[in-house]
Coordinates of C-alpha atoms in Angstrom, one line a residue:
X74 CA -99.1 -2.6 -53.1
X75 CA -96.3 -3.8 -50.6
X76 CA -94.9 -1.9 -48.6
X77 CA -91.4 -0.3 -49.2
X78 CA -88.8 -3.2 -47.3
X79 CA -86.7 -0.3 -46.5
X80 CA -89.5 1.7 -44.8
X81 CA -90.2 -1.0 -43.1
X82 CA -86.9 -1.3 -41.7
X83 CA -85.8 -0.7 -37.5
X84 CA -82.9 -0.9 -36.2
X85 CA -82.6 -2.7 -33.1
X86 CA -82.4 0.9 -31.4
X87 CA -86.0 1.0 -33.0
X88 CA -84.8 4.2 -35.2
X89 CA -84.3 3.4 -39.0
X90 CA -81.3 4.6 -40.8
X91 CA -81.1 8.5 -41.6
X92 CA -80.8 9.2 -44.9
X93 CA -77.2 9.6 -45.9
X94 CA -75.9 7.9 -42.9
X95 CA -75.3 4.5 -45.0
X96 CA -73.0 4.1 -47.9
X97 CA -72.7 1.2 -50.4
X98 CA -69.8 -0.6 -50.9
X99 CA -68.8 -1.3 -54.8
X100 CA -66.1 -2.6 -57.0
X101 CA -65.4 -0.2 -59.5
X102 CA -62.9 -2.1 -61.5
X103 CA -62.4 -6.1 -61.9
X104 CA -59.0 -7.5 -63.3
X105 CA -58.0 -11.2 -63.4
X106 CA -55.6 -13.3 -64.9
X107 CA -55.5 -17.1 -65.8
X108 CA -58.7 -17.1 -63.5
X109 CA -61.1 -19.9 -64.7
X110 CA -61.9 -19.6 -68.3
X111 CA -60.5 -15.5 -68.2
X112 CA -57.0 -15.2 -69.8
X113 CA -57.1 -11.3 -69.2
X114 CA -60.2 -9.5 -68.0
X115 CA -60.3 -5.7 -66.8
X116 CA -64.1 -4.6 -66.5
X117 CA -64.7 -0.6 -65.0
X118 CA -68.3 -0.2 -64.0
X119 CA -70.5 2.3 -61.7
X120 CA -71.5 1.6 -58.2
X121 CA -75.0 0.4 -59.3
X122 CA -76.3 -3.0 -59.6
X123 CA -74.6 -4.8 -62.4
X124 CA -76.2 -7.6 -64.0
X125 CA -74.8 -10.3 -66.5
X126 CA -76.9 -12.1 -68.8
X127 CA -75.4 -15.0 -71.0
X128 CA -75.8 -18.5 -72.1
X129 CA -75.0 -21.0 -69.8
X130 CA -71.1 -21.9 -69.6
X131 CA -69.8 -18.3 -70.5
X132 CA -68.3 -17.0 -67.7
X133 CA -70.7 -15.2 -65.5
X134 CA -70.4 -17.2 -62.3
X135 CA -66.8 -16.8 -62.9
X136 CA -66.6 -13.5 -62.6
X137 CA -69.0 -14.0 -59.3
X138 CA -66.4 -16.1 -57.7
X139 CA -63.3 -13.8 -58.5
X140 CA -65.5 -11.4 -56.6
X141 CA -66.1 -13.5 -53.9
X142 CA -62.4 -13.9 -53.3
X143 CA -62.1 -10.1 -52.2
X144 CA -63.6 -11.6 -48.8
X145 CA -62.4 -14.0 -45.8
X146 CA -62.4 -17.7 -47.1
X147 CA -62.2 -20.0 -50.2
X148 CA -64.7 -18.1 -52.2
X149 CA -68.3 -19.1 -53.5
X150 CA -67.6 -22.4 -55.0
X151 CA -65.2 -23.5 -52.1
X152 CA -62.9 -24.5 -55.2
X153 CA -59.2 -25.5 -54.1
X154 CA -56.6 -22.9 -55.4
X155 CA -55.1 -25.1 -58.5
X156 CA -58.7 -25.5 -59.6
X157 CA -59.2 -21.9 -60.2
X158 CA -56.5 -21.3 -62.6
X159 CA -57.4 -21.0 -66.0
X160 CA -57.1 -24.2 -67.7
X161 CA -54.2 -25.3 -69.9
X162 CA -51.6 -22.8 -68.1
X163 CA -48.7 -23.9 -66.3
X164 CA -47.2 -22.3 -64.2
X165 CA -49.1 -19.3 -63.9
X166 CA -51.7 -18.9 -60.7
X167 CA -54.7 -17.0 -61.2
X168 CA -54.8 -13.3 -59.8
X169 CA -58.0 -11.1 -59.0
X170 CA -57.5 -7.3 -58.2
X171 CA -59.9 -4.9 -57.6
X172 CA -60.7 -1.4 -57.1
X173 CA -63.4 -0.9 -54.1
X174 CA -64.8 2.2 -52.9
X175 CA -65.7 2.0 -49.1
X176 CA -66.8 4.6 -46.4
X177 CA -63.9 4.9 -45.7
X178 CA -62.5 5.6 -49.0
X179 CA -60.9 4.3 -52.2
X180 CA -58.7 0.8 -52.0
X181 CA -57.3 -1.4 -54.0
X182 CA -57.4 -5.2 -53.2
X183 CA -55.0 -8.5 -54.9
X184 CA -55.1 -11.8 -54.4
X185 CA -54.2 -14.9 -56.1
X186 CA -52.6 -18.5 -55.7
X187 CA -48.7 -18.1 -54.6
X188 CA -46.2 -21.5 -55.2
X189 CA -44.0 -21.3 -53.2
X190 CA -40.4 -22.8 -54.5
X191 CA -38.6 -22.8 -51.1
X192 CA -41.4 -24.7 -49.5
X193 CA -41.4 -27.7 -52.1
X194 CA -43.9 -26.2 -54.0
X195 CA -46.5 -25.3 -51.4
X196 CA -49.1 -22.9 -53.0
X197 CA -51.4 -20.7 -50.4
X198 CA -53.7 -17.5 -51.2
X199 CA -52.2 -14.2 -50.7
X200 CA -53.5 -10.8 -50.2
X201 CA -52.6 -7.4 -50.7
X202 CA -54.1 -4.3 -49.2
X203 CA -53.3 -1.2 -50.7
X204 CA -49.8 -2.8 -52.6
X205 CA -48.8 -4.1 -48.6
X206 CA -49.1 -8.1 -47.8
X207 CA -52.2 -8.7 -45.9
X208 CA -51.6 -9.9 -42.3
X209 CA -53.8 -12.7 -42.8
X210 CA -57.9 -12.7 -44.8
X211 CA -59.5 -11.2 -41.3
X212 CA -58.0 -7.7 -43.1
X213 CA -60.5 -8.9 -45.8
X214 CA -63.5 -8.9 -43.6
X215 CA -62.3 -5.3 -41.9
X216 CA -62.7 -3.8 -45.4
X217 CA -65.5 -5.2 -47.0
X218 CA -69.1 -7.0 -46.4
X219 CA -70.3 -9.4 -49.1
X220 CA -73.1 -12.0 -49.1
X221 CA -73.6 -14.2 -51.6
X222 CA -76.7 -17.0 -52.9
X223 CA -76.1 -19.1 -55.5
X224 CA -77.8 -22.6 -56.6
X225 CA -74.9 -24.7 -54.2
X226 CA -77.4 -22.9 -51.5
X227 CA -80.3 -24.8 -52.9
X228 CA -79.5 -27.6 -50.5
X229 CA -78.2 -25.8 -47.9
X230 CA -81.7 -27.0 -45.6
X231 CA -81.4 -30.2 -47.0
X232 CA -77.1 -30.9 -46.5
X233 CA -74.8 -31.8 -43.6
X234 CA -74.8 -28.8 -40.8
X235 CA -71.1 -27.8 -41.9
X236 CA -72.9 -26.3 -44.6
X237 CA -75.0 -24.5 -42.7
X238 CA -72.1 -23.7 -40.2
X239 CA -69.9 -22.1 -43.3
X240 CA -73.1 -20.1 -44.2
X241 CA -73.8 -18.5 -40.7
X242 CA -69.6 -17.6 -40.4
X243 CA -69.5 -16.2 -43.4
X244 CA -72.1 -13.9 -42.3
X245 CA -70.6 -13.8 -38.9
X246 CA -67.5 -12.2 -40.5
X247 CA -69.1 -8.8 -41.7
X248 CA -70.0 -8.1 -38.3
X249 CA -67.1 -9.4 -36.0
X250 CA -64.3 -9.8 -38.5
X251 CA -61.9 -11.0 -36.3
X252 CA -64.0 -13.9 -35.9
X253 CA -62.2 -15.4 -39.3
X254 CA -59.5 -15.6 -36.9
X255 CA -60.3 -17.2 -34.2
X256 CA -62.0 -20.4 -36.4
X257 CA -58.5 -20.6 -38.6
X258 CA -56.8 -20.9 -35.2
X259 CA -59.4 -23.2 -33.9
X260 CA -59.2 -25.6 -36.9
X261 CA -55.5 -25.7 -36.4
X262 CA -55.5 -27.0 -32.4
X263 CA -58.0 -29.3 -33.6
X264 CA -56.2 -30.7 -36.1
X265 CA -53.2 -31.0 -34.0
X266 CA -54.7 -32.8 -31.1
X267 CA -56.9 -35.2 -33.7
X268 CA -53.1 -35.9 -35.1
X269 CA -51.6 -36.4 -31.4
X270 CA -54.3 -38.7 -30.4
X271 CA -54.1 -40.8 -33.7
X272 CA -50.3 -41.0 -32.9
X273 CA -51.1 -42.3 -29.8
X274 CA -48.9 -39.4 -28.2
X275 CA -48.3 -40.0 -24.7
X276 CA -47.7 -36.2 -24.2
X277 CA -50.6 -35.0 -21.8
X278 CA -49.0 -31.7 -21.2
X279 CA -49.7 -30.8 -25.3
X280 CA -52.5 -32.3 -25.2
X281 CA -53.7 -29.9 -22.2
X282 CA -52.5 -27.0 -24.1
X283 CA -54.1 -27.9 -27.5
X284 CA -57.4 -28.5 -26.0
X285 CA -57.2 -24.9 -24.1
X286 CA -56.9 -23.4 -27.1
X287 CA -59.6 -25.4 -28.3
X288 CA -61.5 -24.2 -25.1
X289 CA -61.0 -20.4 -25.7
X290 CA -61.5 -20.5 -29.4
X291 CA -64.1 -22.6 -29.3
X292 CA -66.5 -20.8 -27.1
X293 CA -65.8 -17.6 -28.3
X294 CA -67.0 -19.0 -32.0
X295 CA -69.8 -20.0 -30.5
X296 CA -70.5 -16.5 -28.4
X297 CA -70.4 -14.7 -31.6
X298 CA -72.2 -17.1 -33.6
X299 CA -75.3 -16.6 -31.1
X300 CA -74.8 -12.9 -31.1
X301 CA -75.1 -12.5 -34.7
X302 CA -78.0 -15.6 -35.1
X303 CA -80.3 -13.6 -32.3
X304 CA -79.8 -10.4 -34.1
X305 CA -80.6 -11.9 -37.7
X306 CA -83.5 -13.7 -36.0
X307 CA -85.0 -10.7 -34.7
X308 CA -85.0 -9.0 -38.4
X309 CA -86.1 -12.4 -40.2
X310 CA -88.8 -12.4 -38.1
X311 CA -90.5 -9.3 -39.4
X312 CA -91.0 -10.5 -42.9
X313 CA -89.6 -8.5 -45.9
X314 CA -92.4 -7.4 -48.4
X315 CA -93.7 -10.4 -50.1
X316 CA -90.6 -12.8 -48.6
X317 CA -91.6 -15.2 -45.9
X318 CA -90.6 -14.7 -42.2
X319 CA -88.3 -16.9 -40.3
X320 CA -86.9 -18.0 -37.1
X321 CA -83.3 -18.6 -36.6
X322 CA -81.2 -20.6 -34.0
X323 CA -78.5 -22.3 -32.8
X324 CA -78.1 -25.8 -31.8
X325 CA -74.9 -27.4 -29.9
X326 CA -73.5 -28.0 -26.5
X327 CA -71.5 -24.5 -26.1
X328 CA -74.7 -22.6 -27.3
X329 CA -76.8 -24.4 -25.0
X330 CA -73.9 -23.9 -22.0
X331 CA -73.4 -20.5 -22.7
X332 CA -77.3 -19.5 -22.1
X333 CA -77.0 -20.7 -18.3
X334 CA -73.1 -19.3 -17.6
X335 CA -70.6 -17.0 -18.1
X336 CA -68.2 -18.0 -21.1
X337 CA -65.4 -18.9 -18.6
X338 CA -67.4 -21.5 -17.2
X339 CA -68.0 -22.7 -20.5
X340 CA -64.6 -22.6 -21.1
X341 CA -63.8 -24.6 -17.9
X342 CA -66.6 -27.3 -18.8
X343 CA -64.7 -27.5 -22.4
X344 CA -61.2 -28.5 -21.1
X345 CA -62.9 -31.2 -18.9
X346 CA -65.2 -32.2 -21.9
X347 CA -62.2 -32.7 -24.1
X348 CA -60.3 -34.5 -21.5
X349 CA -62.5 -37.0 -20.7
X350 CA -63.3 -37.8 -24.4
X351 CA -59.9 -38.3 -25.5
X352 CA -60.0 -42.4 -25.7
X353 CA -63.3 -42.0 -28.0
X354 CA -61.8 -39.5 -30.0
X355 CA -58.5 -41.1 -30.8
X356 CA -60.8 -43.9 -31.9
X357 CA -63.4 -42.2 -33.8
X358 CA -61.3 -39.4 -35.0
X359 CA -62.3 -35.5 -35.2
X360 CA -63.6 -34.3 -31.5
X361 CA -66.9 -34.8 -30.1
X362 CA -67.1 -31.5 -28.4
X363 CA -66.7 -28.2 -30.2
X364 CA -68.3 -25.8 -32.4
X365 CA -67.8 -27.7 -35.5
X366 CA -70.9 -29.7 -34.2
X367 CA -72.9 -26.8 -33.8
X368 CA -75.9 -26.4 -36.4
X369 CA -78.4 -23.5 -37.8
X370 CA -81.7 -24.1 -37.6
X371 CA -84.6 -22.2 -39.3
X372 CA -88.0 -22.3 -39.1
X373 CA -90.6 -21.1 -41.7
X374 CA -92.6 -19.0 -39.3
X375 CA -96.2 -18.5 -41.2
X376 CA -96.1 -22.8 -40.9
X377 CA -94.3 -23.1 -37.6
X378 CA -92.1 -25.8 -39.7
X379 CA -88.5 -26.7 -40.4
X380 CA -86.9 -25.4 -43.4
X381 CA -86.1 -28.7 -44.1
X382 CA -89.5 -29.8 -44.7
X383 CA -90.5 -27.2 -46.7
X384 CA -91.3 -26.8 -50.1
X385 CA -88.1 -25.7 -52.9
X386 CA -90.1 -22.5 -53.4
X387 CA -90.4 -22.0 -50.1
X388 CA -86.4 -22.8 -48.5
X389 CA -85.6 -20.6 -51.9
X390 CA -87.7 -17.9 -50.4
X391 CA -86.6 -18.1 -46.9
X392 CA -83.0 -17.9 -48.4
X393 CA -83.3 -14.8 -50.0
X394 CA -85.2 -13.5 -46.9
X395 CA -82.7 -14.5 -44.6
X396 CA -80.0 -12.7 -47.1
X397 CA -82.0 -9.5 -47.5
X398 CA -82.0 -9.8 -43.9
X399 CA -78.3 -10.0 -43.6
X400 CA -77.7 -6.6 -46.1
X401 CA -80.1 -4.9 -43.7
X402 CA -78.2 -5.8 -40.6
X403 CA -74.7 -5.2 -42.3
X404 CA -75.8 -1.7 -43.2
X405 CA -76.6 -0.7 -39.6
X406 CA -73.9 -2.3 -38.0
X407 CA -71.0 -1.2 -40.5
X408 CA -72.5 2.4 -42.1
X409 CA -72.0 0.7 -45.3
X410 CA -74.3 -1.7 -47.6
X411 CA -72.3 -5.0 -48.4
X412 CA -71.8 -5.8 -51.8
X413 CA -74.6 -8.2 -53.0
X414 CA -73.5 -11.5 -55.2
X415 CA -77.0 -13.1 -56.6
X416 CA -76.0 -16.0 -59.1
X417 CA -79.1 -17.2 -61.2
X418 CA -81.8 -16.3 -58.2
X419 CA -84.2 -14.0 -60.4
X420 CA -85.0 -16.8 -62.8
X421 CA -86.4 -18.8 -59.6
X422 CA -89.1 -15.9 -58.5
X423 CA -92.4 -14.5 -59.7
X424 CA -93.1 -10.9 -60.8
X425 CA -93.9 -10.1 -57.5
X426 CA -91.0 -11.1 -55.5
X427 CA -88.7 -9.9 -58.4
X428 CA -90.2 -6.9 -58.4
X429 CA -89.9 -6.3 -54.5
X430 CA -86.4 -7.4 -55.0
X431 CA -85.3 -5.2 -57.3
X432 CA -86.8 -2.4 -55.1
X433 CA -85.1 -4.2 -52.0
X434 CA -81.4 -3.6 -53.8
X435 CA -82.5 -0.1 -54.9
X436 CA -83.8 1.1 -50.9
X437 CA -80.3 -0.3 -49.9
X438 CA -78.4 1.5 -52.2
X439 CA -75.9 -1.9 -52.8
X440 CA -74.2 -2.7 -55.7
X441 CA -75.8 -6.0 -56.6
X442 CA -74.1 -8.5 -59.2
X443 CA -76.7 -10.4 -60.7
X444 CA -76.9 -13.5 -63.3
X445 CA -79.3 -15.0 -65.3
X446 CA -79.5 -16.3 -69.2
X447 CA -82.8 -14.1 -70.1
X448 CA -82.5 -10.2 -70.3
X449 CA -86.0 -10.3 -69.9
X450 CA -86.6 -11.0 -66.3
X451 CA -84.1 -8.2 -65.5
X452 CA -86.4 -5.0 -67.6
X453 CA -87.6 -3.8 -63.7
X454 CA -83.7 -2.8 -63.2
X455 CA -83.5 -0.3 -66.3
X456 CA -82.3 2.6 -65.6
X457 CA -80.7 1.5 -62.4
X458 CA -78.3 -1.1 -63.1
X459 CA -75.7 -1.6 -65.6
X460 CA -76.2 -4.3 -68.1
X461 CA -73.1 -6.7 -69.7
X462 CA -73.7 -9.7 -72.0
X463 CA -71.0 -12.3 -71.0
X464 CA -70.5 -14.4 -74.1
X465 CA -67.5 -17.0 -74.4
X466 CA -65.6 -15.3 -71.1
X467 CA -66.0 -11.7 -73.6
X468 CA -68.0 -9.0 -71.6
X469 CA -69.7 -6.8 -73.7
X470 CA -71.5 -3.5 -72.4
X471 CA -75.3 -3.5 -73.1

């Protein structure tokens, strides 16, 4: 029989978790409005797994997104705001509001798409914490940890590295949550300079200050990003039950930089990077230094490969290994289990690796939301989850 993942489990202090010293995170009550195809929903449930079975089209990854909006970013399906309202309304943005208990106690979270009239009908996300505005989705991050898998990730070994870049800071956020900060601000002084130089600006003095920030922001993106990616390969690397091992790494010119000198050097060797590429970048467009260059790369350790070349069975694996992973590492760090978003993933494993998944939640303690069209492959979770039949965006208690 496999071993018990969460007996298996060190921390990087080499001491595992004392019982009691780790709390789950849960949503205890889901409401939307005009969200996708949900007119009105409000669903109370326990802090145990929850799973959602259903025919294909009625609803269930909805309701995953709406709870992948309670944390930093565009949510699972990186869908734009208008795209989320529910179709045939006008005039009324979706909204998602939840009920969360933490460690740190009960609190209630809103967001939704805001038009603003003033602003010639500009629409951004907003956030409330607690009935106050948010100061900006980083407060997101500060309250909750979730990770997510869903069949977009299929191809996430396969895709362009920005996929794999928006996949490592999403995970990146749970433990530094400030670092959703620093890539908005980032993004922004990128775009700015991309705009000056395609203007031809002959303003050098903006141009030094945009690429500063760029500097600054930049490395410390990249900092973090290795801190996190060393941390995560170290667990990966031990194997979880019957889920492969892996090897995880970074790949760019500040991650390289920053593993001979001090960030400030980095910094320094940024600003003159930057500088000197300004006539190819004006005519190439974007910026050909940064960490929107970077890359993830992960190896299937048993092979010594690529995940790339790997089998679909086998980057599937390494997926929910690396994820598994990341709840482990969460945990530790925060005192508190994220919340677990697992769209269609069971249907994809054998007995054995659902089996040891199932277990895997359970050792945690997380409140897992699974999917999946046939109740069947869920019967190991009896008794420990609670079960909904999502039928034509109607959930019904099982």
């Amino acid at each position: 029989m496999a071993q018990s993942l969460a007996s298996t489990f060190v921390s990087e202090a080499g001491v595992a978790p004392a019982p009691g010293t780790v709390r789950a995170a849960a949503v205890v009550r889901l409401s939307l409005s005009d969200f996708r195809c949900y007119t009105r929903l409000r669903l109370d449930v326990e802090r145990t797994p929850v799973v959602l079975t259903g025919p294909n089209g009625a609803g269930k990854t909805n309701l995953l997104e709406a709870l992948s909006f309670l944390a930093p970013g565009r949510g699972l399906r990186r869908a734009k705001l208008g795209e989320v309202d529910r179709r045939g309304t006008e005039g009324s943005p979706w909204a998602v509001a939840a009920v969360l208990e933490t460690a740190r106690g009960r609190i209630n979270i809103g967001t939704g798409r805001e038009v603003s009239e003033k602003a010639n009908g500009t629409e951004r996300r907003v956030v409330r914490i607690d009935g106050q505005p948010s100061r900006g989705q980083k407060d997101l991050a500060e309250h909750l940890a979730m990770v997510w898998l869903t069949p977009e990730l299929d191809r996430l070994f396969l895709d362009g590295s920005s996929a794999r870049r928006r996949f490592i800071d999403r995970i990146v956020y749970g433990f530094y949550p400030e670092h959703a900060g620093e890539v908005a601000a980032y993004e922004t002084v990128m775009r700015e300079r991309s705009k000056l130089l395609a203007d031809g600006s002959p303003d050098t003095a903006w141009l030094d200050a945009l690429e500063d920030g760029m500097a600054r922001h930049g490395v410390a993106i990249s900092a973090t990003r290795a801190t996190v990616v060393r941390r995560l390969d170290e667990a990966v690397a031990r194997g979880l039950g019957p889920f492969p091992a892996a090897r995880l790494a970074l790949s760019g010119d500040a991650e390289a930089a920053l593993q001979e000198m001090p960030a400030v050097a980095v910094e320094d060797r940024a600003r003159a990077a930057l500088r000197a590429q300004r006539s190819h970048d004006a005519a190439h467009g974007g910026a050909a230094w940064g960490p929107h260059r970077s890359d993830l790369l992960v190896r299937y350790a048993a092979k010594d490969c690529l995940a790339r070349d790997c089998s679909t069975g086998e980057q599937k694996a390494l997926l929910l290994s690396i994820t598994l992973a990341v709840a482990r590492e969460l945990a530790s760090e925060r005192g508190e289990t994220p919340i677990l978003l697992l769209d269609e993933v069971v249907a994809h494993l054998d007995g054995a690796r659902r089996t040891a998944l199932f277990d895997e939640i359970s050792a945690l303690g997380a409140q897992a939301w699974l999917t999946g069209t046939d109740d069947e492959l869920f019967q190991g979770l009896r008794g420990r989850a609670r079960f909904f039949r999502v039928l034509d965006a109607t959930v019904m208690a099982r």
